[in-house]
C-alpha atoms as a PDB file:
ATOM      1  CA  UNK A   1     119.388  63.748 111.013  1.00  0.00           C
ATOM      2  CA  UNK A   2     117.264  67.140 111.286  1.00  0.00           C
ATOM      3  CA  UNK A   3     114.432  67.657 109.636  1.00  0.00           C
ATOM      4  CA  UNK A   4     115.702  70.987 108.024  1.00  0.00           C
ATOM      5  CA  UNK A   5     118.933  69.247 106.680  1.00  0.00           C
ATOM      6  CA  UNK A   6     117.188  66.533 104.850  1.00  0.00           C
ATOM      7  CA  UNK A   7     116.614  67.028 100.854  1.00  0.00           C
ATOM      8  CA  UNK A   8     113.374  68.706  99.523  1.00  0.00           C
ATOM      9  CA  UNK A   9     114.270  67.784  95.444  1.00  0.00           C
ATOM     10  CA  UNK A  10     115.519  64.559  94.008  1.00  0.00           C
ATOM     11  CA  UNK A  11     118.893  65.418  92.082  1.00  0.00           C
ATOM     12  CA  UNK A  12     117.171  64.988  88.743  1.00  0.00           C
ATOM     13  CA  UNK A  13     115.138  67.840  89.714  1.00  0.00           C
ATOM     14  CA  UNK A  14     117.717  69.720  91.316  1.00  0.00           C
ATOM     15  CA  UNK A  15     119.565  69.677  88.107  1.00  0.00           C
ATOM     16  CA  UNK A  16     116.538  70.699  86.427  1.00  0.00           C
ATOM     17  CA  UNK A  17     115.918  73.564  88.242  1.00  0.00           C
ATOM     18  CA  UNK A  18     119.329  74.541  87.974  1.00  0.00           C
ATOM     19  CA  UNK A  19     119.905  73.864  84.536  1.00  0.00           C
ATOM     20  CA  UNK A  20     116.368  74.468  82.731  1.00  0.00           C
ATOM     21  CA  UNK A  21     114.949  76.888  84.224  1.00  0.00           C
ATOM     22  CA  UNK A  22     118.104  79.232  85.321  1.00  0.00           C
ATOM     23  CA  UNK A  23     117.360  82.947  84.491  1.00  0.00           C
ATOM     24  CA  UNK A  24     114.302  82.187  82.074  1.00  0.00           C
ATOM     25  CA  UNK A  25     111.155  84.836  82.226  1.00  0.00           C
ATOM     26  CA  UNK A  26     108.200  83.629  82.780  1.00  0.00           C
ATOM     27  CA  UNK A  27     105.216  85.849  81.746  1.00  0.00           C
ATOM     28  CA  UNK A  28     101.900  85.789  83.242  1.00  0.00           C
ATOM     29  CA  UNK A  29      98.876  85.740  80.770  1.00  0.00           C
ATOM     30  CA  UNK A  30      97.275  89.462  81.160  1.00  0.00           C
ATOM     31  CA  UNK A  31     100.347  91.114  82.704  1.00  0.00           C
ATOM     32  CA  UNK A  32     102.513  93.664  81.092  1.00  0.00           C
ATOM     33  CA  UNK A  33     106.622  92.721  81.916  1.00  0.00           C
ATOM     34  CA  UNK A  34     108.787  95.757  83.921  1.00  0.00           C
ATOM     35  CA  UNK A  35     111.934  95.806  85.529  1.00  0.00           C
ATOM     36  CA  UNK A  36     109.537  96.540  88.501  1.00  0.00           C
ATOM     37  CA  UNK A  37     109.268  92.651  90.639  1.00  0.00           C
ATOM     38  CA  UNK A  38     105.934  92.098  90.486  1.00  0.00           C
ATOM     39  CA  UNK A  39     104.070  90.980  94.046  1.00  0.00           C
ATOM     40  CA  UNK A  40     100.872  88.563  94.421  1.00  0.00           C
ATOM     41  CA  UNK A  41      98.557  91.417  94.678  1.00  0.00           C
ATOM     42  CA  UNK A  42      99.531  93.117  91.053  1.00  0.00           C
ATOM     43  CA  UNK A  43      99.523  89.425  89.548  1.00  0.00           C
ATOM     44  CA  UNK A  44      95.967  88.938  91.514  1.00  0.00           C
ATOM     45  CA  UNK A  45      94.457  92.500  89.982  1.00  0.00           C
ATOM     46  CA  UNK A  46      95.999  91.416  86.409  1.00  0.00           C
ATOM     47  CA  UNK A  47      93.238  88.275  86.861  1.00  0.00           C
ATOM     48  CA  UNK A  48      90.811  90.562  88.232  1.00  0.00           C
ATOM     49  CA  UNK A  49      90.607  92.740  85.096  1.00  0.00           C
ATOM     50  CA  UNK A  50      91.616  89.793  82.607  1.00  0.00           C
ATOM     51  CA  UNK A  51      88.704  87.325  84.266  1.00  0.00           C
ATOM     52  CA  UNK A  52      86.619  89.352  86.992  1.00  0.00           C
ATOM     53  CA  UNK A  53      83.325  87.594  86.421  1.00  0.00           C
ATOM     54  CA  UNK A  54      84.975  84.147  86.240  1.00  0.00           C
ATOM     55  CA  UNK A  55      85.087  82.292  89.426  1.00  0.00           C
ATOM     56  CA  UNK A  56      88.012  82.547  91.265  1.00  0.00           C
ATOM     57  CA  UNK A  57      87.716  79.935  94.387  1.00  0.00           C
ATOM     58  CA  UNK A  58      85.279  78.105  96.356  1.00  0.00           C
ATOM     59  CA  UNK A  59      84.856  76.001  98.967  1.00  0.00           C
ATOM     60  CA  UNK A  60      82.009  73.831 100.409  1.00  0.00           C
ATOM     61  CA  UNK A  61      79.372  76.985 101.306  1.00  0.00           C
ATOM     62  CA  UNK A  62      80.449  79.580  99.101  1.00  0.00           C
ATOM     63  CA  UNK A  63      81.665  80.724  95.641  1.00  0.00           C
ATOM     64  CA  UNK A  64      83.450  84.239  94.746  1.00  0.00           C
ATOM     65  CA  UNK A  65      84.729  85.266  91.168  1.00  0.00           C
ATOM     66  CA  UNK A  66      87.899  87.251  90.936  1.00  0.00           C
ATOM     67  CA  UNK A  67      85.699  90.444  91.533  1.00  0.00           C
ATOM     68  CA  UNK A  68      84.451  89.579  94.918  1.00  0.00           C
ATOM     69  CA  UNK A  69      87.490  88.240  96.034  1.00  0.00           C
ATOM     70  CA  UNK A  70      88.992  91.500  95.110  1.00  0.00           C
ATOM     71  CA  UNK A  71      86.010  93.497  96.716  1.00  0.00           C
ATOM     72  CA  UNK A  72      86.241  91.220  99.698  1.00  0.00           C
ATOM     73  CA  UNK A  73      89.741  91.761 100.061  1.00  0.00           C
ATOM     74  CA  UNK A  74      89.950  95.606  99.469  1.00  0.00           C
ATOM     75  CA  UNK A  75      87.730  95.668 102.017  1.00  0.00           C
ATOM     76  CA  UNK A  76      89.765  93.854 105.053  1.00  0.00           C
ATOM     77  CA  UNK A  77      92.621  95.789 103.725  1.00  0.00           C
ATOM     78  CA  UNK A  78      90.887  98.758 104.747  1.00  0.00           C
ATOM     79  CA  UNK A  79      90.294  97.537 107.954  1.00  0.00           C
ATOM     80  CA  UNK A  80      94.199  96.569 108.680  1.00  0.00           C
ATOM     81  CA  UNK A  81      95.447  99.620 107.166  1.00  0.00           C
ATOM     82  CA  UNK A  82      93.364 101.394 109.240  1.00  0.00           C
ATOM     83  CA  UNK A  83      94.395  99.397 112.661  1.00  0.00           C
ATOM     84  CA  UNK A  84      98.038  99.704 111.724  1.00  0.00           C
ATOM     85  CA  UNK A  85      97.850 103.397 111.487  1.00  0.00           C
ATOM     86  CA  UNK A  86     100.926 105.205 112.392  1.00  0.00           C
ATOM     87  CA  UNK A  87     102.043 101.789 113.162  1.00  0.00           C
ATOM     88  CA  UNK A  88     104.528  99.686 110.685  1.00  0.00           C
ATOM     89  CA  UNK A  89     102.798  98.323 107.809  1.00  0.00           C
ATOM     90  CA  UNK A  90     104.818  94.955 108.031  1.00  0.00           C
ATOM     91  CA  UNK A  91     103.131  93.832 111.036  1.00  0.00           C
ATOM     92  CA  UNK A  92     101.746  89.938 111.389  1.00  0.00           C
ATOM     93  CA  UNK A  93      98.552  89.392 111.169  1.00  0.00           C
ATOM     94  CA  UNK A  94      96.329  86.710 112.786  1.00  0.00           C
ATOM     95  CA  UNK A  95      94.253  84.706 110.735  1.00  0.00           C
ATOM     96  CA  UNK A  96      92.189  82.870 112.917  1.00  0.00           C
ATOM     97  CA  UNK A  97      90.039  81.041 110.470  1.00  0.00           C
ATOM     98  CA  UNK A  98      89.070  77.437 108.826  1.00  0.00           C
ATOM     99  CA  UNK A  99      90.372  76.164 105.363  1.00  0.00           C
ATOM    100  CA  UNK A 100      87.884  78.449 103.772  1.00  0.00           C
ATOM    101  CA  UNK A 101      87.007  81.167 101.448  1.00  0.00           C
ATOM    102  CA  UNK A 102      87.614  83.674 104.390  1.00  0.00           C
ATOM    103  CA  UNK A 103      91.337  82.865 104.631  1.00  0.00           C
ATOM    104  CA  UNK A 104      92.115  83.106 101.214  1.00  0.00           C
ATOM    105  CA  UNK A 105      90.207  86.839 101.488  1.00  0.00           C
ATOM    106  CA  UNK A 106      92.606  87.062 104.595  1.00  0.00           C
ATOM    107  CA  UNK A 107      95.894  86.300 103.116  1.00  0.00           C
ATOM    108  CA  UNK A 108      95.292  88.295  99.914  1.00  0.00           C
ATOM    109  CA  UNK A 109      94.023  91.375 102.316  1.00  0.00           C
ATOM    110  CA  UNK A 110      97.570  90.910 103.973  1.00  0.00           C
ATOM    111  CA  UNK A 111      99.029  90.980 101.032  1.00  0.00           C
ATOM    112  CA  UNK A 112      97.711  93.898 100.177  1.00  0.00           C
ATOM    113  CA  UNK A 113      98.454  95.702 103.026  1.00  0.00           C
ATOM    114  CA  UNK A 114     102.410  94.499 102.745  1.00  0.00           C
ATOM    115  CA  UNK A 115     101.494  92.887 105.915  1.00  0.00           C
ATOM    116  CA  UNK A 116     102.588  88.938 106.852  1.00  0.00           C
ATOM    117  CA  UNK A 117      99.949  86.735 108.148  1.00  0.00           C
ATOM    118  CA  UNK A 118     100.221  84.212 110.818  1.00  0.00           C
ATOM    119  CA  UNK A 119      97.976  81.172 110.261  1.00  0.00           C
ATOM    120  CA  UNK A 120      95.984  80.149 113.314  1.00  0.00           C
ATOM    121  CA  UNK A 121      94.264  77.101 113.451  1.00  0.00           C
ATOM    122  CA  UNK A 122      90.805  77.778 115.057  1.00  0.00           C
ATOM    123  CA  UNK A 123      91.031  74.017 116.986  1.00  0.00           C
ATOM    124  CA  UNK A 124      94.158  75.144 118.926  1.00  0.00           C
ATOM    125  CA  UNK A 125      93.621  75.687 122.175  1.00  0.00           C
ATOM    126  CA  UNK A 126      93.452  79.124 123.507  1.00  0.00           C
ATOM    127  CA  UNK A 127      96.725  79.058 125.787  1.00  0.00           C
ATOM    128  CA  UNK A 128      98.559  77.976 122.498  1.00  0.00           C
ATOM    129  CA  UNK A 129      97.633  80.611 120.552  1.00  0.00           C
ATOM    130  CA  UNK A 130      97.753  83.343 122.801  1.00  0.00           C
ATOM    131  CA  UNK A 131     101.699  82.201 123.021  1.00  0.00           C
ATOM    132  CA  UNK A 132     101.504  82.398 118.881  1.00  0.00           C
ATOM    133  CA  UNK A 133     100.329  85.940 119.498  1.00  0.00           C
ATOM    134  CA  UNK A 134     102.793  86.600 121.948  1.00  0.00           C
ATOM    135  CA  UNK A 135     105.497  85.568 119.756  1.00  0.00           C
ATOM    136  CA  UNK A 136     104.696  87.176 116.297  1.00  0.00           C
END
């Protein structure tokens, strides 16, 4: 059997899903409901102004609250927007970096930028990921 063909849910929880939870709103403490879909980013910035001081991740060396992730993440999102340019602003972007605070910053500064990002695990060797690259 392939991988992709084999079940992800019981059929309990399919029926759950399907049944339960079928066309119900969900709203998110701090943000306002529009027809507009709302992204990660705007449900990120509705925690930044709801709980800016409180923290918002941390890892074994370091600590940020929603406001420096934010800060941290405007920041890179700068940077991309600035590489990208006159270039497409759905481009892939590396993230070349351990199960840390900096990839979280990463991901939401690609997020931010309406840019995908394309994990890279830092032990890989360096022929393997310059085939990633090559690929993405």
């Amino acid at each position: 059997m392939l991988i992709g063909l084999l079940p992800l849910l019981t059929d309990d929880e399919s029926a759950k899903l399907h049944d339960d939870f079928q066309g119900k709103v969900v709203c998110f403490p701090g943000v306002a409901w529009s027809d507009a879909p709302l992204t990660v980013s705007d449900l990120f910035e509705a925690q930044v102004q709801t709980n800016g001081s409180n923290t918002a991740l941390c890892d074994d060396d370091e600590s940020l609250t929603y406001n420096e992730l934010g800060a941290r993440s405007d920041a890179l999102c700068d940077i991309i927007l600035s590489e990208l340019a006159g270039g497409t602003p759905e481009a892939v972007i590396g993230l070349r970096v351990d199960r840390t605070v900096r990839l979280v910053v990463g991901q939401l500064a690609c997020f931010k930028a309406a840019a995908a990002y394309l994990p890279i695990d830092p032990a890989l060797p360096a022929e393997r990921v310059k085939y990633m690259l090559e690929l993405a």
